[in-house]
Amino acid sequence: MKAIYLTLITPLFSAVLLFSGGTAIAQQKKAVLSPQQKMNTFISMLMSKMTLDEKIGQLNLLTGGEATTGSVVSTDVESKIKKGQVGGIFSLTTPARIRKAQEIAVQQTRLKIPIIFGQDVIHGYKTTFPIPLALSCTWDMALIEKTARIAATEATADGLNWTFSPMVDISRDARWGRISEGSGEDTYLGSQIAKAMVKGYQGDDLSKYNTMMACVKHFALYGAAEAGRDYNTTDMSLDRMYNEYLPPYKAALEAGAGSIMTAFNDINGVPATANKWLMTDLLRKQWNFKGLVVTDYTAVNELIDHGLGDLQAVSALSLNAGVDMDMVGEGFLTTLKKSVQQGKVKQQRVDDACRLVLEAKYKLGLFEDPFRYCSEERAKTEILKPEHLDFARKVAGESFVLLKNDNNTLPLKKTGTIALIGPLANTGTNMPGTWSVNSDLANTASLLQGMQAAAGTDVKILHSLGSNLLADAQYQERATMFGRDIPRDNRPEEEVINEALKLANQADVVVAALGESSEMSGEASSRTNIEIPDVQKRLLAALLKTGKPVVLVLFTGRPLALKWESENVPAILNVWFGGTKTADAIPDVLFGAVNPSGKLTTTFPQNVGQVPLYYAHKNTGRPLAEGKWFSKFRSNYLDVSNDPLYPFGYGLSYTSFAYSNLILNKQSFKTGGSITASIDVRNTGSVEGKEVVQLYIQDLVGSSTRPVKELKGFEKISLKPGESKTVNFKITEEDLKFYNMALKFVAEPGDFKVYVGGNSRDVMETTFALVK
Ligand code: BGC
């Protein structure tokens, strides 16, 4: 196949080789071209042969007729490919199908331009890792990078070369369903994770058969949708934008991400997909981004509902604003030519966009071999490899967060009888989590199966449903879309509970598998009530009344308001949605083979009224004095304290850690210099454990208001019982910089506080100065 293709496209390649010094004579006459120059030459030559229609065709991204995320599904894809009207296809998988589409492109179109194949490879491919929010709770960049590497290895084996990931939207609103798809609330941590993901997907050479192009999304500020309602308006100061929300996108691009996706939301009055300031002034001019800008699903067409005009007008608007490729809506395909003819769009802008699409294909090596990513052999051997599955199990275990563990309720003994109760205990399809379109749902084990396998013959496991996921059957239907089956029992609630209580009474310990279904978070899955559904709470209360020790295994894709549970249940293990191997990873932790070490990357509020609640808040002019929870004329509520239920960075272990000796190697440093903070951490318990040591900094006096603390470093360490380690953090001027009111990135001399601890609340502190 490669041979056939090369005979078609070879004249162009040889022209470039000749031009770039491929012969001795040429070498003498011309300097050798850099890879960039070679690419430019190749693309210029190709573009010189292209008609306006063919160029516009390259800007069109269609679905391949498989899983989609909107109501529009592309039609007549094959005939559009033949007409040169398709630049890319997404959600088409397997080497056979992709090869078929690619063959049409490179054999039956005039210019034989290959297609780029994308997919939402979000947290793994077939081997599915924990949802991104859970993954971030590992605080382990090497591990996170490896999940992206494995995802790329599997996805490219199946024919794909472009992933719509990482999603780096900061979110501080637990109501927003897509908080599950990002790395939580923190700018610094989110930026580190963004870089790790890009590195994992793209490696150091995009043209390799097992690397794929990353697409950072959703540009920008999608996570700040008003009231946590999906696709809602965003309105934000530049101070907040530059300091808190934009850095992760920038970090991902600096790490080399080849593409970026626009967001659905309106930003300060101009939707992201039509926002010239965002896509041209900021992205291209300030950040110097050279890659491809693609819209989100039908986002161009949605500009009509945003109120910006008809399809021709919004297509022109969005291309002129800086979009290069139109996902699914076909507005570019159907209207741009007319807009060029009428002078509403400059031909140059179409050329620039087309060039960026072709460059992406070139960098992926598709002009050299359009079938590079299609290998049945690799698909057979690389996908769901045992090593990948073992790693998925390890990662899931590392992502769980132990929220409470009174009286060492956990780990469980491997003897006696366990009653495993709850609507989430016997469902495999619910385990992988939202956005796992490639997961093999039918073959994903349930917690019940995992517990039975882990318990062997030593422990008797009893199981009962206990309650429905939701009392309202229609709500349950909305919460279990995309084949996520959760058993439902239509008998009266009391009867279902009583059946479970009978088993609970026969057991030594109760494990209650409760919380959200995986589709209660994710896209278009916002909630105004972020508690465990009432019907499950009634079950939990009844289980507690039996007097048996109860362990709550909590499934969730967002921070939940768990005040009652935190006061009444002795042990809570938050397992999020852990991917393919969740069913094994949970017993690993419950029985103590794995000591939990996950730390929250999103604040858990006491109730939904506190939302948005995040640790890096501003002090206000009327802060509440420490230790108080209410004072008149201070910034607080009448009915609940300002405290979170579980703060950012929080998570328990089966062991305990003591922090001591926070010291700085000097009291101040000059601009350009650095200072080192060190702290001793000791494992004071009786088992080996991992701890995420966190460093926060506060700028005490600024030209604008500064957060009460901001994460600026962390290290995950492992300590044997009794072992102690000194952790050092080098603080440079860079760590003290922020965007001032003139949007200059500066460090202002003055006093700073340093906080170090095992979460954002329980810290030791000291001060230093930055001097001129
Ligand atoms: C989502 C994107 C996704 C796209 C393609 C949209 O609905 O917002 O995150 O990449 O669909 O599936």
XYZ file of C-alpha atoms in Angstrom, residues 304-755:
452
model
C -25.996 30.941 15.420
C -27.724 30.196 18.732
C -25.217 32.397 20.515
C -26.788 35.096 18.352
C -23.939 35.943 16.004
C -25.610 35.476 12.629
C -26.425 32.849 10.025
C -24.217 29.917 9.041
C -22.274 31.856 6.435
C -21.679 34.741 8.811
C -20.582 32.591 11.764
C -18.349 30.385 9.621
C -16.561 33.456 8.293
C -16.408 34.937 11.768
C -14.823 31.898 13.289
C -12.288 31.350 10.495
C -11.349 35.021 10.634
C -11.016 34.783 14.398
C -8.440 32.018 14.043
C -10.168 28.634 13.749
C -8.541 26.312 11.226
C -10.709 23.222 11.253
C -14.469 22.857 11.673
C -15.641 19.821 13.643
C -18.758 18.169 12.213
C -20.829 21.266 11.409
C -19.700 21.621 7.759
C -20.238 25.368 7.837
C -16.771 25.902 6.378
C -17.429 23.378 3.660
C -20.724 24.891 2.602
C -20.130 28.629 2.969
C -16.462 29.634 2.901
C -16.099 29.694 -0.858
C -18.960 32.146 -1.113
C -17.416 34.241 1.668
C -14.083 34.347 -0.180
C -15.835 35.352 -3.370
C -17.743 38.072 -1.560
C -14.593 39.337 0.137
C -15.770 38.412 3.628
C -12.903 35.997 4.104
C -9.447 36.512 2.656
C -8.069 33.700 0.537
C -4.880 34.021 2.586
C -6.719 33.051 5.750
C -8.052 29.893 4.073
C -4.525 29.150 2.866
C -3.083 29.603 6.350
C -5.650 27.280 7.886
C -5.152 24.682 5.152
C -1.398 24.846 5.629
C -1.775 24.082 9.331
C -3.933 21.028 8.626
C -1.414 19.783 6.071
C 1.465 20.463 8.441
C -0.170 18.329 11.109
C -0.426 15.473 8.603
C 3.140 15.998 7.513
C 4.445 15.939 11.081
C 2.536 12.732 11.718
C 4.323 11.197 8.752
C 1.117 10.646 6.817
C 2.486 11.938 3.524
C 5.315 9.471 3.798
C 3.035 6.591 4.711
C -0.691 7.219 5.119
C -1.083 3.731 6.589
C 1.609 4.114 9.225
C -0.927 3.764 11.995
C -2.827 0.812 10.539
C -1.430 -2.480 11.706
C -3.669 -5.438 12.443
C -0.658 -7.111 13.981
C -0.054 -4.276 16.442
C -3.766 -4.027 17.163
C -3.703 -7.699 18.156
C -0.600 -7.519 20.305
C -0.578 -4.013 21.762
C -4.182 -3.474 22.809
C -5.084 -4.699 26.298
C -1.596 -6.114 26.792
C -1.164 -7.745 30.216
C 1.438 -5.105 31.205
C -1.037 -2.357 30.357
C -3.717 -3.991 32.465
C -1.347 -4.498 35.404
C -0.380 -0.870 35.185
C -4.040 0.184 35.041
C -4.636 -1.711 38.289
C -1.704 0.017 39.956
C -2.773 3.460 38.741
C -6.345 2.947 39.937
C -5.106 2.016 43.409
C -2.946 5.145 43.502
C -5.854 7.379 42.533
C -8.189 6.388 45.375
C -8.470 8.857 48.231
C -9.064 7.648 51.764
C -11.291 10.352 53.238
C -11.928 8.844 56.640
C -10.776 5.798 58.585
C -11.837 5.821 62.223
C -10.631 3.031 64.493
C -8.623 1.514 61.666
C -11.813 0.181 60.138
C -9.700 -0.338 57.030
C -7.905 -2.407 55.924
C -10.355 -5.280 56.188
C -9.294 -8.636 57.563
C -9.347 -11.509 55.138
C -11.607 -13.603 57.350
C -15.284 -13.758 58.248
C -18.233 -12.413 56.294
C -18.528 -9.194 54.296
C -21.873 -7.839 53.143
C -21.329 -5.931 49.915
C -24.389 -3.748 49.488
C -25.418 -0.998 47.129
C -26.500 -0.154 43.581
C -22.894 0.248 42.425
C -21.642 -3.101 43.729
C -22.707 -5.315 40.878
C -22.151 -3.287 37.755
C -19.116 -3.618 35.523
C -20.203 -1.115 32.904
C -20.122 1.681 35.454
C -16.472 1.123 36.403
C -14.478 2.690 33.534
C -15.985 6.135 34.073
C -17.300 8.815 31.788
C -15.531 9.369 28.452
C -14.364 5.832 27.995
C -15.778 5.247 24.523
C -13.236 2.560 23.754
C -13.638 0.580 26.948
C -14.875 -2.955 26.670
C -17.829 -2.440 28.987
C -19.172 -5.960 28.648
C -15.929 -7.441 29.928
C -15.265 -5.059 32.787
C -15.618 -6.765 36.134
C -17.925 -5.468 38.833
C -16.823 -4.778 42.381
C -18.685 -7.899 43.460
C -16.639 -10.011 41.052
C -13.449 -8.303 42.153
C -14.207 -8.851 45.824
C -15.068 -12.498 45.245
C -11.820 -13.029 43.369
C -9.752 -11.291 46.040
C -11.487 -12.951 48.967
C -10.893 -16.473 47.708
C -12.128 -19.086 50.131
C -11.135 -17.189 53.280
C -13.939 -14.654 53.240
C -17.623 -15.084 52.573
C -19.088 -12.283 50.446
C -22.829 -11.640 50.616
C -24.427 -9.239 48.180
C -27.653 -7.336 47.831
C -28.723 -4.265 45.824
C -29.997 -2.360 48.866
C -31.404 0.530 46.877
C -31.717 1.935 43.418
C -29.174 4.433 42.167
C -31.901 7.064 42.135
C -35.491 6.889 43.302
C -36.673 8.596 40.127
C -36.560 6.040 37.307
C -36.277 8.707 34.632
C -33.360 10.366 36.367
C -31.705 6.954 36.595
C -32.178 6.537 32.853
C -30.478 9.883 32.201
C -27.724 8.831 34.582
C -26.970 5.524 32.873
C -26.706 6.469 29.205
C -24.197 4.900 26.807
C -24.747 1.350 28.037
C -23.890 1.909 31.689
C -26.224 -0.634 33.215
C -27.119 -0.342 36.836
C -29.591 -2.908 38.130
C -32.953 -1.484 39.125
C -35.490 -3.015 41.500
C -39.021 -1.692 41.278
C -40.290 -3.168 44.536
C -41.062 -0.717 47.346
C -37.914 0.895 48.740
C -38.412 -0.649 52.226
C -38.480 -4.154 50.830
C -35.217 -3.650 48.934
C -33.526 -2.163 51.994
C -34.797 -4.886 54.311
C -33.404 -7.574 52.078
C -29.988 -5.911 52.355
C -30.289 -5.468 56.120
C -30.811 -9.199 56.555
C -27.440 -9.819 54.943
C -25.781 -6.951 56.793
C -26.879 -8.505 60.067
C -25.174 -11.778 59.171
C -21.892 -10.038 58.304
C -18.872 -8.888 60.310
C -18.510 -5.776 58.212
C -20.574 -3.949 55.625
C -19.064 -2.506 52.444
C -21.516 -0.026 50.930
C -20.861 0.730 47.241
C -22.669 4.014 46.770
C -22.471 7.399 45.088
C -22.823 8.478 41.502
C -23.067 6.435 38.354
C -20.324 7.260 35.885
C -22.738 9.214 33.690
C -23.766 11.467 36.565
C -20.629 13.413 35.708
C -19.112 14.192 32.325
C -20.514 16.181 29.452
C -23.981 17.666 29.894
C -24.182 16.013 33.328
C -24.287 18.939 35.703
C -26.056 18.600 39.048
C -27.474 21.180 41.434
C -27.612 18.673 44.273
C -24.158 17.247 44.849
C -25.032 14.838 47.615
C -25.277 11.070 47.413
C -28.831 10.507 46.118
C -31.400 10.378 48.941
C -32.507 6.821 48.353
C -28.923 5.626 48.824
C -28.525 7.781 51.925
C -31.556 6.122 53.459
C -29.962 2.763 52.763
C -26.700 3.912 54.320
C -28.467 5.166 57.450
C -30.216 1.809 57.808
C -26.940 -0.074 57.379
C -25.304 2.061 60.071
C -28.167 1.278 62.425
C -27.246 -2.407 62.349
C -24.237 -1.455 64.474
C -21.872 -3.254 62.111
C -18.779 -1.409 60.967
C -19.586 0.225 57.627
C -17.088 1.119 54.912
C -18.395 3.501 52.288
C -16.793 2.800 48.907
C -17.678 6.011 47.179
C -17.976 6.260 43.408
C -18.053 9.810 42.097
C -16.894 11.991 39.227
C -16.994 15.241 41.201
C -16.568 16.507 44.753
C -19.672 15.524 46.685
C -21.163 17.180 49.753
C -20.693 14.433 52.331
C -21.206 16.210 55.635
C -23.591 13.665 57.067
C -21.512 10.733 55.835
C -18.326 12.244 57.241
C -19.996 12.521 60.636
C -21.603 9.098 60.678
C -19.693 6.563 58.589
C -16.462 5.244 60.137
C -14.553 4.726 56.865
C -14.868 6.365 53.451
C -12.736 5.359 50.484
C -13.309 7.546 47.456
C -12.617 5.431 44.371
C -13.890 7.857 41.697
C -14.089 5.769 38.503
C -10.918 3.785 38.207
C -11.021 2.348 34.688
C -10.767 -1.196 33.401
C -9.134 -2.682 36.487
C -11.169 -0.965 39.191
C -12.700 -4.220 40.359
C -9.264 -5.534 41.335
C -7.850 -2.242 42.521
C -10.573 -1.632 45.116
C -10.021 -4.949 46.965
C -6.254 -4.285 46.747
C -6.851 -1.255 48.937
C -9.716 -2.592 51.041
C -7.683 -5.632 52.103
C -4.487 -3.621 52.548
C -2.312 -5.040 49.756
C -2.081 -1.423 48.586
C -1.859 1.457 51.034
C -3.953 4.401 49.744
C -1.981 7.524 48.869
C -4.257 9.637 46.659
C -4.710 13.287 47.597
C -7.639 15.438 46.540
C -7.067 17.878 43.706
C -10.465 19.434 44.193
C -11.946 20.785 47.403
C -14.894 18.891 48.887
C -17.402 21.439 50.217
C -19.711 20.997 53.178
C -22.649 21.868 51.004
C -23.412 23.038 47.489
C -24.046 26.599 48.653
C -20.320 27.079 49.300
C -19.474 26.359 45.667
C -17.192 27.576 44.105
C -14.906 26.692 46.997
C -11.133 26.434 46.491
C -8.066 26.782 48.658
C -6.258 29.478 46.627
C -8.883 32.106 47.316
C -8.299 35.784 48.045
C -8.268 37.021 51.606
C -10.977 39.750 51.164
C -10.951 42.935 53.208
C -12.954 41.262 55.961
C -11.503 37.809 56.448
C -12.738 35.644 59.271
C -10.303 35.367 62.161
C -8.665 31.947 62.392
C -10.497 29.473 64.580
C -13.862 31.250 64.246
C -16.632 30.120 62.021
C -18.844 33.167 62.220
C -18.393 36.866 63.053
C -20.775 39.657 62.180
C -19.486 41.907 59.400
C -16.896 39.366 58.294
C -16.875 37.376 55.057
C -18.800 34.239 56.025
C -22.213 32.543 56.103
C -24.802 32.443 58.877
C -25.456 28.751 58.504
C -22.164 27.047 57.726
C -18.478 27.747 58.332
C -16.172 28.742 55.480
C -14.204 25.529 55.878
C -14.241 22.824 53.275
C -15.252 19.367 54.368
C -12.039 17.955 52.881
C -9.437 20.453 51.707
C -7.392 20.437 48.527
C -4.416 18.124 48.888
C -6.102 15.989 51.548
C -6.014 12.195 51.733
C -5.301 9.662 54.462
C -3.109 6.580 54.528
C -3.062 3.355 56.561
C -0.004 4.870 58.191
C 0.596 8.383 59.549
C 3.215 11.001 58.799
C 4.760 13.637 61.044
C 6.227 16.852 59.667
C 9.001 18.740 61.479
C 11.906 21.139 60.977
C 10.671 23.420 58.246
C 13.746 25.494 57.520
C 15.028 27.831 54.838
C 18.699 27.948 53.872
C 18.552 31.750 54.105
C 16.104 34.464 55.010
C 16.003 36.238 51.688
C 17.216 36.045 48.128
C 17.829 38.467 45.341
C 16.015 38.558 42.030
C 17.596 35.930 39.842
C 18.586 33.792 42.843
C 16.821 31.074 44.789
C 16.116 29.790 48.276
C 15.642 26.232 49.520
C 12.961 25.131 51.952
C 13.439 21.758 53.607
C 11.262 19.705 55.872
C 11.555 16.335 57.593
C 8.770 13.838 57.063
C 8.584 10.696 59.150
C 6.392 7.611 58.846
C 5.023 7.271 62.374
C 2.776 4.299 61.696
C 3.359 0.620 61.269
C 3.126 0.105 57.509
C 4.983 1.468 54.517
C 3.203 4.356 52.832
C 3.421 7.142 50.277
C 2.951 10.787 51.096
C 2.579 13.804 48.810
C 4.561 16.596 50.457
C 3.141 19.916 49.286
C 4.710 23.378 49.164
C 2.549 26.495 49.072
C 3.596 30.134 48.835
C 1.789 33.336 49.748
C 2.801 36.734 48.439
C 2.076 38.920 51.467
C 1.972 42.310 49.779
C 1.240 42.768 46.089
C 0.291 45.436 43.604
C -2.922 43.452 43.206
C -4.623 41.043 45.602
C -2.897 37.689 45.862
C -4.294 34.278 46.907
C -3.932 33.161 50.550
C -1.690 30.384 49.301
C -0.744 28.789 46.011
C 0.774 25.382 45.323
C 4.295 25.809 43.958
C 5.863 22.410 44.437
C 5.235 18.850 45.581
C 7.045 15.581 45.974
C 5.590 12.130 46.413
C 7.766 10.068 48.704
C 7.606 6.540 50.046
C 8.543 5.812 53.660
C 8.938 2.547 55.574
C 7.617 2.446 59.149
C 9.827 4.660 61.310
C 11.710 5.990 58.289
C 12.320 9.707 57.893
C 13.247 11.777 54.818
C 14.213 15.374 54.297
C 12.377 16.901 51.357
C 13.929 19.953 49.705
C 12.117 22.501 47.582
C 14.068 25.026 45.557
C 12.106 28.251 45.246
C 13.137 30.592 42.448
C 11.942 33.992 41.373
C 9.869 32.237 38.700
C 7.744 30.645 41.423
C 6.891 34.085 42.792
C 5.776 35.591 39.520
C 2.240 36.513 38.626
C 0.482 38.633 36.019
C 0.047 42.106 37.418
C -2.695 44.502 36.376
C -0.709 45.465 33.276
C -0.562 41.710 32.476
C 3.189 41.708 32.975
C 4.533 38.477 34.497
C 6.547 39.789 37.441
C 7.860 38.889 40.884
C 7.453 41.796 43.244
C 10.102 42.171 45.946
C 8.739 41.854 49.476
C 7.788 39.239 52.058
C 6.455 35.789 51.297
C 5.165 32.963 53.413
C 6.048 29.345 52.738
C 3.734 26.570 53.879
